[in-house]
PDB file of N, CA and C in Angstrom:
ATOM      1  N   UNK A   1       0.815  -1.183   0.000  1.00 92.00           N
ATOM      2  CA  UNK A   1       0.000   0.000   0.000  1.00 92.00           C
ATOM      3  C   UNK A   1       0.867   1.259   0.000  1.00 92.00           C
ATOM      4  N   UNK A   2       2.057   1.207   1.081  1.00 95.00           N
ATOM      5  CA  UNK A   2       2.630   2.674   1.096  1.00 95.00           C
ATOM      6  C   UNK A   2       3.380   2.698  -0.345  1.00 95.00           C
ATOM      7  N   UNK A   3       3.851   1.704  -1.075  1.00 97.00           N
ATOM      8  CA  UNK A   3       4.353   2.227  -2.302  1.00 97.00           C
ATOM      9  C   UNK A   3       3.180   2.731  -3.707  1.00 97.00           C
ATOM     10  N   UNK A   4       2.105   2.255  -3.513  1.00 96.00           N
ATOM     11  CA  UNK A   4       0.664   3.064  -4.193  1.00 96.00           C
ATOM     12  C   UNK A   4       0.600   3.861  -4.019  1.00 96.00           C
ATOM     13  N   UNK A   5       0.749   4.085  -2.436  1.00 96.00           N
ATOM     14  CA  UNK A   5       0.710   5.875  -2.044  1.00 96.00           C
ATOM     15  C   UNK A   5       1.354   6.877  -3.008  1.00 96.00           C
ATOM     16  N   UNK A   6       2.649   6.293  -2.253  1.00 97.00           N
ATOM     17  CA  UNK A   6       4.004   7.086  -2.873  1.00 97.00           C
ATOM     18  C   UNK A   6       3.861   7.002  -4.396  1.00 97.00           C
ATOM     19  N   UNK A   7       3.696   6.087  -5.456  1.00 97.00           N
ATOM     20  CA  UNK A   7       3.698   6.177  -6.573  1.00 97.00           C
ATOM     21  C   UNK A   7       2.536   7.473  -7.495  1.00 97.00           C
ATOM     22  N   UNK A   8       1.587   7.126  -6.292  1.00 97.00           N
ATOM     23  CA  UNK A   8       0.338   8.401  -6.896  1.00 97.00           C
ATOM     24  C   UNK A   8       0.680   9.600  -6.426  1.00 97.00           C
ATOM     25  N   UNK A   9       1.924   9.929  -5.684  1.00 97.00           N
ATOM     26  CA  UNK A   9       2.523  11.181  -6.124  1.00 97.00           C
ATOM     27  C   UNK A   9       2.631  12.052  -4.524  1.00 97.00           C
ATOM     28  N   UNK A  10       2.012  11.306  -3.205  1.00 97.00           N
ATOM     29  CA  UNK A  10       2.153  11.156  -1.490  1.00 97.00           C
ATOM     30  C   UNK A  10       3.867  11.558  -1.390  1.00 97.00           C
ATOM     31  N   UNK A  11       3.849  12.288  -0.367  1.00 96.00           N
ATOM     32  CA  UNK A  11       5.309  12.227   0.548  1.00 96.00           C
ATOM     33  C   UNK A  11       5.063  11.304   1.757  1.00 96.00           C
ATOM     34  N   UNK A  12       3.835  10.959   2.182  1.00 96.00           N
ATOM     35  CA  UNK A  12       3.939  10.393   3.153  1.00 96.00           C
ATOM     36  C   UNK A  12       2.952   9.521   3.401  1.00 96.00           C
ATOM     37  N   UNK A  13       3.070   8.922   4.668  1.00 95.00           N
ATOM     38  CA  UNK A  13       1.514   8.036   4.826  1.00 95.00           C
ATOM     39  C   UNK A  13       1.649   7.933   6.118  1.00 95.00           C
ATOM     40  N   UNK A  14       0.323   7.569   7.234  1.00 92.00           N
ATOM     41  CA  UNK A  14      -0.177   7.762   8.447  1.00 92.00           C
ATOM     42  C   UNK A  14      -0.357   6.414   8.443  1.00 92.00           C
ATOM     43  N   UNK A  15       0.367   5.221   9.516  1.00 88.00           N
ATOM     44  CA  UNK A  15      -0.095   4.075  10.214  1.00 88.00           C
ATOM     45  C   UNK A  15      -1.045   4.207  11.319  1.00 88.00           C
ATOM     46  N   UNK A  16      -1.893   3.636  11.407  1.00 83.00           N
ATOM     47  CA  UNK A  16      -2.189   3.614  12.501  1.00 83.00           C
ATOM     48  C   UNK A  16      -2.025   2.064  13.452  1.00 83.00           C
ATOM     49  N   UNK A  17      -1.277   2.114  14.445  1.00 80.00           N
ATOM     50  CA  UNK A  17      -0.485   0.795  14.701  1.00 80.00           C
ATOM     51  C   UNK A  17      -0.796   0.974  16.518  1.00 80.00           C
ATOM     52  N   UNK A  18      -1.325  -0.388  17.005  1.00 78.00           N
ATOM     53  CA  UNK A  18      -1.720  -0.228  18.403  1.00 78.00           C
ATOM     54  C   UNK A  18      -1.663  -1.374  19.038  1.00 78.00           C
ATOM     55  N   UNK A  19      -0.484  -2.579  18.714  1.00 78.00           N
ATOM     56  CA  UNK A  19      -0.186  -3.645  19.137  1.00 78.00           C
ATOM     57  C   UNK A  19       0.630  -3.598  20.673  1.00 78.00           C
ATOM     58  N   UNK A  20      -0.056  -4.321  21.489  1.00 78.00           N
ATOM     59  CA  UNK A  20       0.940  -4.344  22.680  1.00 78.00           C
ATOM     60  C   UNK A  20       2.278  -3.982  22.835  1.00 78.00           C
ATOM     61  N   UNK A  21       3.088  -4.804  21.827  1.00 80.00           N
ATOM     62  CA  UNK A  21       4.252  -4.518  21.835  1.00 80.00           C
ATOM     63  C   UNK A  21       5.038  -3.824  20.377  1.00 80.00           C
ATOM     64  N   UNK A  22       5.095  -2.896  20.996  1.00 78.00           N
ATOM     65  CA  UNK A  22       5.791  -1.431  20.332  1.00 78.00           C
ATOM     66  C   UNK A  22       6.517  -1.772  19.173  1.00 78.00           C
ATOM     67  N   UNK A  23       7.898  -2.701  19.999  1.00 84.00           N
ATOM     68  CA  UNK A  23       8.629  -3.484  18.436  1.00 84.00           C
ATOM     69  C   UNK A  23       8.035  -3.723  17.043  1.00 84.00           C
ATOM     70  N   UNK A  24       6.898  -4.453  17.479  1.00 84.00           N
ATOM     71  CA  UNK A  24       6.210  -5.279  16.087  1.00 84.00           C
ATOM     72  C   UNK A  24       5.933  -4.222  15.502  1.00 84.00           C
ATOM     73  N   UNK A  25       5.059  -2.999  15.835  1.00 84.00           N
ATOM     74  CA  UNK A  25       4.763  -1.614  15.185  1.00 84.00           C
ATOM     75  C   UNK A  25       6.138  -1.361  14.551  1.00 84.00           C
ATOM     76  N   UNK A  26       7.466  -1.002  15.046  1.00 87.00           N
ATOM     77  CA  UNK A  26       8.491  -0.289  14.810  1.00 87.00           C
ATOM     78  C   UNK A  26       8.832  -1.416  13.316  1.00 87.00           C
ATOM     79  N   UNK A  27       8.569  -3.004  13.444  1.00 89.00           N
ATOM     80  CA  UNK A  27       9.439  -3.534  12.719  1.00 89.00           C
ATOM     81  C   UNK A  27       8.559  -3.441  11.514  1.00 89.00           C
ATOM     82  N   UNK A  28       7.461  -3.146  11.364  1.00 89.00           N
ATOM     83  CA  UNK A  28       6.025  -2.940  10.284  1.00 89.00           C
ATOM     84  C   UNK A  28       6.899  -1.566   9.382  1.00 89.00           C
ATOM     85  N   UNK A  29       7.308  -0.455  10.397  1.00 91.00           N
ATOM     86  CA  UNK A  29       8.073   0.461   9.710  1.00 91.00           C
ATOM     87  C   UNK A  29       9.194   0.716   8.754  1.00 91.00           C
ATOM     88  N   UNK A  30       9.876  -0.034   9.482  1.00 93.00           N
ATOM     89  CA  UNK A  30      10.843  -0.973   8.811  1.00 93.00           C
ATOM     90  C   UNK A  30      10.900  -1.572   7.543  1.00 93.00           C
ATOM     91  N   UNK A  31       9.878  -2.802   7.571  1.00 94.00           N
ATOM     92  CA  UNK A  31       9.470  -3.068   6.105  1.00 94.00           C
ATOM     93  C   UNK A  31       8.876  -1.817   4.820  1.00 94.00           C
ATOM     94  N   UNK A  32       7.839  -0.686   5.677  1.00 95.00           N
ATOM     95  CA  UNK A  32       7.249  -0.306   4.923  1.00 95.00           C
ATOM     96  C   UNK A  32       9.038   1.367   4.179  1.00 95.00           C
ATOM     97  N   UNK A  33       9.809   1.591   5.343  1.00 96.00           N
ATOM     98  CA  UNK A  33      10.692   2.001   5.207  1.00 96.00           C
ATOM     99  C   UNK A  33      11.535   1.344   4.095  1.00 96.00           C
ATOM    100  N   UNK A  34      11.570   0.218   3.641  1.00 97.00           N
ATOM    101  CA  UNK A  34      12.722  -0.502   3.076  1.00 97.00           C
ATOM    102  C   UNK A  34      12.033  -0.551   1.563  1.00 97.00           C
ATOM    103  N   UNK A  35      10.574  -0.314   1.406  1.00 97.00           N
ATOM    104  CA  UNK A  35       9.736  -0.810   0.343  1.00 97.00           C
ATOM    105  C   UNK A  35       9.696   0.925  -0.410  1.00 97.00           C
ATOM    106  N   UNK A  36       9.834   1.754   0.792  1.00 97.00           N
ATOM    107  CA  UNK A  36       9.364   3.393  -0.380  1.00 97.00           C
ATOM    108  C   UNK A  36      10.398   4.243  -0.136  1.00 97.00           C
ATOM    109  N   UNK A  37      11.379   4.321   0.671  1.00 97.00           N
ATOM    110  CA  UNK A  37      12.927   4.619   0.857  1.00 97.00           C
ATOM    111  C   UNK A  37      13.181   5.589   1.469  1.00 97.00           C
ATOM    112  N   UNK A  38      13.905   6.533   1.376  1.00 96.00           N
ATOM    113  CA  UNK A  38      14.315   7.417   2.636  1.00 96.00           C
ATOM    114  C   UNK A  38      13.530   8.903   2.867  1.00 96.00           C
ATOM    115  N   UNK A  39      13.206   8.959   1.568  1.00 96.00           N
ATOM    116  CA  UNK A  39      12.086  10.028   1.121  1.00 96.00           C
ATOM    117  C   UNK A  39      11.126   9.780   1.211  1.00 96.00           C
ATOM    118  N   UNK A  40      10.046   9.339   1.814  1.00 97.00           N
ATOM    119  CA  UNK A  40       9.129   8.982   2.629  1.00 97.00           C
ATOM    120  C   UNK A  40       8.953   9.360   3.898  1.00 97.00           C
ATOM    121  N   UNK A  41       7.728  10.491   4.108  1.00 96.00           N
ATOM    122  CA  UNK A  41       7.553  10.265   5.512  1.00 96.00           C
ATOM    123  C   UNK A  41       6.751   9.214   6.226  1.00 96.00           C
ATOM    124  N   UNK A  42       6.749   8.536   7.480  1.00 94.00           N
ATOM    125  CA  UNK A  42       6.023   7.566   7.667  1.00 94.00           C
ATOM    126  C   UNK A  42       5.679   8.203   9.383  1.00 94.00           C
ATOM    127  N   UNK A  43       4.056   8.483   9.104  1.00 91.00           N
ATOM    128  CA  UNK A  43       3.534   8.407  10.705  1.00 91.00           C
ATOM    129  C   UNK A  43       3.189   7.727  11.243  1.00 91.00           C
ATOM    130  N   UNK A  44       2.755   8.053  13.078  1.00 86.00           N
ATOM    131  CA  UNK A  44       2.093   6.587  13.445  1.00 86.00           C
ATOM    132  C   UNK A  44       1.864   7.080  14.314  1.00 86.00           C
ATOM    133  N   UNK A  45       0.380   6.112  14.561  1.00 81.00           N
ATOM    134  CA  UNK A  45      -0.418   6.994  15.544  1.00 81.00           C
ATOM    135  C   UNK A  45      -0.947   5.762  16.722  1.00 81.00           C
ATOM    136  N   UNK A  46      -0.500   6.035  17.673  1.00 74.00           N
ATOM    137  CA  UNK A  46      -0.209   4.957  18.374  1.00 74.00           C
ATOM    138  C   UNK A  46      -1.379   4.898  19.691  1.00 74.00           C
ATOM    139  N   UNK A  47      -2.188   5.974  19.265  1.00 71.00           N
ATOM    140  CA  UNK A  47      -3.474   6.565  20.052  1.00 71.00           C
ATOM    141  C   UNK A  47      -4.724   5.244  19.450  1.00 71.00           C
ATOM    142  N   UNK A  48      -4.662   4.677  18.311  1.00 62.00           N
ATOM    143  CA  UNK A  48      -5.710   4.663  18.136  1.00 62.00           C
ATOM    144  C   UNK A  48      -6.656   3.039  18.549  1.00 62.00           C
ATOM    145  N   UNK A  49      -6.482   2.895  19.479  1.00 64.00           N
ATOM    146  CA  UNK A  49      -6.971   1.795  20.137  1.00 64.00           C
ATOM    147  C   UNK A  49      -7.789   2.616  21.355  1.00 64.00           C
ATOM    148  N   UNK A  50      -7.235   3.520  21.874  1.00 62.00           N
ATOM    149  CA  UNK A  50      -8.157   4.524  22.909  1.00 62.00           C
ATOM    150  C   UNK A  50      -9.789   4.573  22.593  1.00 62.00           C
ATOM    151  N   UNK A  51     -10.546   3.841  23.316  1.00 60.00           N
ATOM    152  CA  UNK A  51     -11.973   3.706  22.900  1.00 60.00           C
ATOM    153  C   UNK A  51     -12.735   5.223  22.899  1.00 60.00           C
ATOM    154  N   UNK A  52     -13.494   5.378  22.112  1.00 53.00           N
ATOM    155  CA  UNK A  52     -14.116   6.846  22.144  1.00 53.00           C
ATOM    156  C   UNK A  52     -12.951   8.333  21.961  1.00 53.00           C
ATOM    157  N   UNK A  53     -12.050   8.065  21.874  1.00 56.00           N
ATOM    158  CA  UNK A  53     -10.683   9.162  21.527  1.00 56.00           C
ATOM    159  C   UNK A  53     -11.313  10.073  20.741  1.00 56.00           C
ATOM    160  N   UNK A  54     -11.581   9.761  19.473  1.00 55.00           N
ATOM    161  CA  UNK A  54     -11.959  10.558  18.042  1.00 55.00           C
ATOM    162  C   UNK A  54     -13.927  10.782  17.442  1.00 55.00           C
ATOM    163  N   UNK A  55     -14.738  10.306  18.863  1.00 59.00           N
ATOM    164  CA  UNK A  55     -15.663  10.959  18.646  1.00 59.00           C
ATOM    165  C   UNK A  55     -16.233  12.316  18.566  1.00 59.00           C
ATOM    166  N   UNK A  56     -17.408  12.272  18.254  1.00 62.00           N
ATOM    167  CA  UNK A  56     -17.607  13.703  18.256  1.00 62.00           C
ATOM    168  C   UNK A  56     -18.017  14.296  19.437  1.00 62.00           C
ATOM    169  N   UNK A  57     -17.934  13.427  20.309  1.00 65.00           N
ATOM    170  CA  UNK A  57     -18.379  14.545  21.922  1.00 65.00           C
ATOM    171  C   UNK A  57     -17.227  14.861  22.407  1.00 65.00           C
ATOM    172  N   UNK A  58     -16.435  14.148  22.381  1.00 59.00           N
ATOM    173  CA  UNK A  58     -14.988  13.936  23.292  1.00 59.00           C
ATOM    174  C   UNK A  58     -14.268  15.318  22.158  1.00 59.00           C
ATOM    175  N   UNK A  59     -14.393  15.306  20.871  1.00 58.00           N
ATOM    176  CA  UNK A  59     -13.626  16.238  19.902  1.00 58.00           C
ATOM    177  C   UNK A  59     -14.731  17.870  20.392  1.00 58.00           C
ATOM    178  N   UNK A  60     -15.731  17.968  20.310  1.00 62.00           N
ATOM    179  CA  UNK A  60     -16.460  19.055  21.161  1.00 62.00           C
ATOM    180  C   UNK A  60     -16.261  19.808  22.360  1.00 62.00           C
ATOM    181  N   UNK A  61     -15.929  18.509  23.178  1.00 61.00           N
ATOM    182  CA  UNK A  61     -15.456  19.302  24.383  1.00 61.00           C
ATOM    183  C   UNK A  61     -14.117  20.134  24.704  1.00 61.00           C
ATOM    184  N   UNK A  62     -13.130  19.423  23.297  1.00 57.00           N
ATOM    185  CA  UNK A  62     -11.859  20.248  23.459  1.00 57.00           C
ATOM    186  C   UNK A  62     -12.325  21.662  22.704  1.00 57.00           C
ATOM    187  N   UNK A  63     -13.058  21.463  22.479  1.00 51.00           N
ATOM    188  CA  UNK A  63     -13.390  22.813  20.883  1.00 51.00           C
ATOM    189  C   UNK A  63     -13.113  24.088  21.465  1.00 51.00           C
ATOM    190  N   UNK A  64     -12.456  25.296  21.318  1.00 53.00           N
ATOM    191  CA  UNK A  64     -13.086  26.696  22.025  1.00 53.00           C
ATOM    192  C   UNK A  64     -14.136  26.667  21.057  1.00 53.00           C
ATOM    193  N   UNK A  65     -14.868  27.700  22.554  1.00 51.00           N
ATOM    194  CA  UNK A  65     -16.143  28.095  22.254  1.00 51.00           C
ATOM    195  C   UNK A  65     -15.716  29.587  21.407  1.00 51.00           C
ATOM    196  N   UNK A  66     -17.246  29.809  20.172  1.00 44.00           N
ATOM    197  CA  UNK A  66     -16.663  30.529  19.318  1.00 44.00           C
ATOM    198  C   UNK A  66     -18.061  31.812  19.052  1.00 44.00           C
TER     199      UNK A  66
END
């Protein structure tokens, strides 16, 4: 997938990776690092197992009021 990205013309791509152990995430990077090369950015969002994180009440309540 991250080299589709990158080929359709992306600098980067967003993992979202939330395995117990951290390594296995890091070594996923790795591969996807070795497949689209140094020019690539690669994120990771290591939030996203947090139940309710990215709803819309929980995203409301940070909101300023406007």
């Amino acid at each position: 997938m991250a080299v589709k990205i990158k080929r359709a013309g992306y600098s980067g791509m967003k993992i979202r990776a939330w395995r117990p152990n951290a390594t296995d995430d890091a070594d996923d990077c790795g591969e996807i690092r070795a497949a689209v090369g140094p020019d690539f950015s690669i994120m990771v969002d290591r939030t996203a197992d947090l139940p309710g994180l990215w709803d819309y009440s929980h995203g409301a309540q940070g909101r300023p009021r406007v």
